[in-house]
Protein backbone atom coordinates (compact mmCIF):
# COMPACT_ATOMS: atom_id res chain seq x y z
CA UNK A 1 9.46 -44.27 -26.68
CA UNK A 2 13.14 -42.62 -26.73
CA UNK A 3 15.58 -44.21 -28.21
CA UNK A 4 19.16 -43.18 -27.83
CA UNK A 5 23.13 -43.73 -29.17
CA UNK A 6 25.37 -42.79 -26.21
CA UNK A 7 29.16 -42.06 -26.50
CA UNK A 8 30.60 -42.94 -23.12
CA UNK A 9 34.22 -41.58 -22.63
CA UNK A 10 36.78 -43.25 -20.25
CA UNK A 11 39.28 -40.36 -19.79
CA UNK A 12 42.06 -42.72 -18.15
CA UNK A 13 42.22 -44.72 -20.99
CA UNK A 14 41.31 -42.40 -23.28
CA UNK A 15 38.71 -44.55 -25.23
CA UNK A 16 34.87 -44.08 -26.09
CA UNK A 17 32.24 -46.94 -26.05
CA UNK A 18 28.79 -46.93 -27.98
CA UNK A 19 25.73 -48.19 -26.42
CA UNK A 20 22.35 -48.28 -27.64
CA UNK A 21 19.69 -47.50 -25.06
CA UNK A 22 15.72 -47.78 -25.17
CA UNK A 23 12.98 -48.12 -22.88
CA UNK A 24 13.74 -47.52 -19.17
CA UNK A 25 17.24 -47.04 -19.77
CA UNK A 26 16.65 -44.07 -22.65
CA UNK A 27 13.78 -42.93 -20.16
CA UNK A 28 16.78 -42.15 -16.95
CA UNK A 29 18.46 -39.68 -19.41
CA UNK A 30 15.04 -37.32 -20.43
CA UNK A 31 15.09 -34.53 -18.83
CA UNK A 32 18.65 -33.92 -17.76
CA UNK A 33 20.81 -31.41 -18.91
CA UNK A 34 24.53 -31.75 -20.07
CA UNK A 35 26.50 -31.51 -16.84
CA UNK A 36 24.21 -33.59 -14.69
CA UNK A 37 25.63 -36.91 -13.19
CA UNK A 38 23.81 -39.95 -13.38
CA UNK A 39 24.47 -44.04 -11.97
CA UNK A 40 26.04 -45.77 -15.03
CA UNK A 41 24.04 -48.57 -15.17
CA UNK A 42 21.85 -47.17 -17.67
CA UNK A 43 24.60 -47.78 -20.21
CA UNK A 44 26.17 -51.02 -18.73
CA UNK A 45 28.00 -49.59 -15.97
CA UNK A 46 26.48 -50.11 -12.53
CA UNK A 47 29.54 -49.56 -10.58
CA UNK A 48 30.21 -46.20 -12.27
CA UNK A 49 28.60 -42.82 -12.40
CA UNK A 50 28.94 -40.91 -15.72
CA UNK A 51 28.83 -37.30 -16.55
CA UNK A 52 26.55 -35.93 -19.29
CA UNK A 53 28.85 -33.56 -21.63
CA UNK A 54 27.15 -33.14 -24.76
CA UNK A 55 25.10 -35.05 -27.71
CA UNK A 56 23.05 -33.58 -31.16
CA UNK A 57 19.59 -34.17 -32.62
CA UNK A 58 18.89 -36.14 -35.69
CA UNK A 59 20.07 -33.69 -37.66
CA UNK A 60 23.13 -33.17 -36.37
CA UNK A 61 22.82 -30.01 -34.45
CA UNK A 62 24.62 -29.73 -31.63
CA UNK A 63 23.51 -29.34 -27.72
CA UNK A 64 24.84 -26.59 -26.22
CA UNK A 65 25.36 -25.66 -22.70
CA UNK A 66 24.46 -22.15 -22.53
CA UNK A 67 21.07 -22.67 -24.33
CA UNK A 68 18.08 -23.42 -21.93
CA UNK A 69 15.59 -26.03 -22.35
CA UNK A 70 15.12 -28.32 -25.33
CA UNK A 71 14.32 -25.45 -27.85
CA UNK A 72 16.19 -24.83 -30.92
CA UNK A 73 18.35 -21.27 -31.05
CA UNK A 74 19.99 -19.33 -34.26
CA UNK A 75 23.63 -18.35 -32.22
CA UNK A 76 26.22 -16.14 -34.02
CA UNK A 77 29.11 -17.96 -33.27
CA UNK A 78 32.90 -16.86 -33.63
CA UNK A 79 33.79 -20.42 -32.44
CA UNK A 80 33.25 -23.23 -29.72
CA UNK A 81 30.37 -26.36 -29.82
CA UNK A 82 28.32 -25.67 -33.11
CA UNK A 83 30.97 -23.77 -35.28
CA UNK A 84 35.06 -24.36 -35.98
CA UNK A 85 36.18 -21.09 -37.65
CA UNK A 86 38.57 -21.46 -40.84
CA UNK A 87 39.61 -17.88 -40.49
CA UNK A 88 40.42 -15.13 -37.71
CA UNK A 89 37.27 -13.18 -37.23
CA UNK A 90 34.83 -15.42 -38.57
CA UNK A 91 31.46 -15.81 -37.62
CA UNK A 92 28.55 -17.69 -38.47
CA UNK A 93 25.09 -17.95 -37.44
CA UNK A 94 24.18 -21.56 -36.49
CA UNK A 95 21.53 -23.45 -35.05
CA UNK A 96 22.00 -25.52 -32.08
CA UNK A 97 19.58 -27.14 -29.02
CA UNK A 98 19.29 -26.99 -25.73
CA UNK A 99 21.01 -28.33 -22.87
CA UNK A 100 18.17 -30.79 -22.17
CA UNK A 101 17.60 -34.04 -23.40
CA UNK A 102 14.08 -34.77 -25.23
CA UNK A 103 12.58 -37.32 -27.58
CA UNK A 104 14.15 -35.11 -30.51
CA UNK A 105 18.07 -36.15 -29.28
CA UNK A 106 19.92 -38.29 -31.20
CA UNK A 107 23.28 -39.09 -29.21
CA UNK A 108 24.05 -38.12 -26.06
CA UNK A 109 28.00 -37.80 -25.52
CA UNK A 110 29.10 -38.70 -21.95
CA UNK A 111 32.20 -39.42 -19.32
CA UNK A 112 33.17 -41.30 -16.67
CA UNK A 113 33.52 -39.67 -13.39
CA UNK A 114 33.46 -42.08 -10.40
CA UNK A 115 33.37 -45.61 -10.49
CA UNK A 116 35.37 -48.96 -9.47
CA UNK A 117 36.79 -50.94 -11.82
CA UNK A 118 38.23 -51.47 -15.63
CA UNK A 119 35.34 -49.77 -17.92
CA UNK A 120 36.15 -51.54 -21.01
CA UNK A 121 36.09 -54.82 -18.92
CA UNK A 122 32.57 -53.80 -17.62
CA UNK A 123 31.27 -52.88 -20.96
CA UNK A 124 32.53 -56.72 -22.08
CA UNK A 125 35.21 -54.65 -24.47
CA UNK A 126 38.72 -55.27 -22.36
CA UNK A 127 41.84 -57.21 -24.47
CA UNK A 128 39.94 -60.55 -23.55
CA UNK A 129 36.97 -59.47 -25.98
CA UNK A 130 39.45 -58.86 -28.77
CA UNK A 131 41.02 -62.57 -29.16
């Protein structure tokens, strides 16, 4: 059964919110690649429709965008997702997966794009939670 940590990112507020999600919920997010839109209440948010925008295995390696499938790829990078260069002109072969999500993802990364409402409020995390 897939189990997943998703990173949902409110970009009015400028916060991120962790939610663990299993069963069904996990189950909505197999098989879509990063840019697809899905209904939010997967992660809590039923009034809201989140973007997917990125996420890494369970070892870390990152998804990329411009890698089909669920496969792992060896990329020479010279920057971008998978590799920061410390120097001009660097580059580095690195490993990274696919754009779509599989039993092997660890995190998914994701953003609000449409929705009603306070997220953090929705998610039970607005100023109220904190006192």
């Amino acid at each position: 059964m897939a189990e997943f940590k998703v990173v949902v990112a409110d970009p009015e507020t400028g916060e991120t919110f962790q939610r663990e999600v299993d069963g069904q919920d996990a189950n909505r997010f197999l098989g879509r690649e990063l840019g697809d839109e899905i209904g939010g209440d997967a992660v809590g948010l039923p009034e809201h429709t989140i973007e997917l925008t990125g996420g890494s295995d369970e070892t870390g390696r990152p998804m990329r965008e411009d890698v089909s499938g669920t496969r792992l790829k060896e990329l020479l990078l010279e920057g971008g997702v998978g590799f920061e260069p410390s120097r001009e002109g660097e580059r580095k072969r690195i490993t990274v997966r696919g754009r779509e999500v599989d039993d092997d993802i660890a995190q998914i990364n994701a953003s609000v794009v449409d929705g009603d409402g306070d997220v953090a409020a929705a998610l039970g995390e607005g100023d109220d939670a904190d006192e």
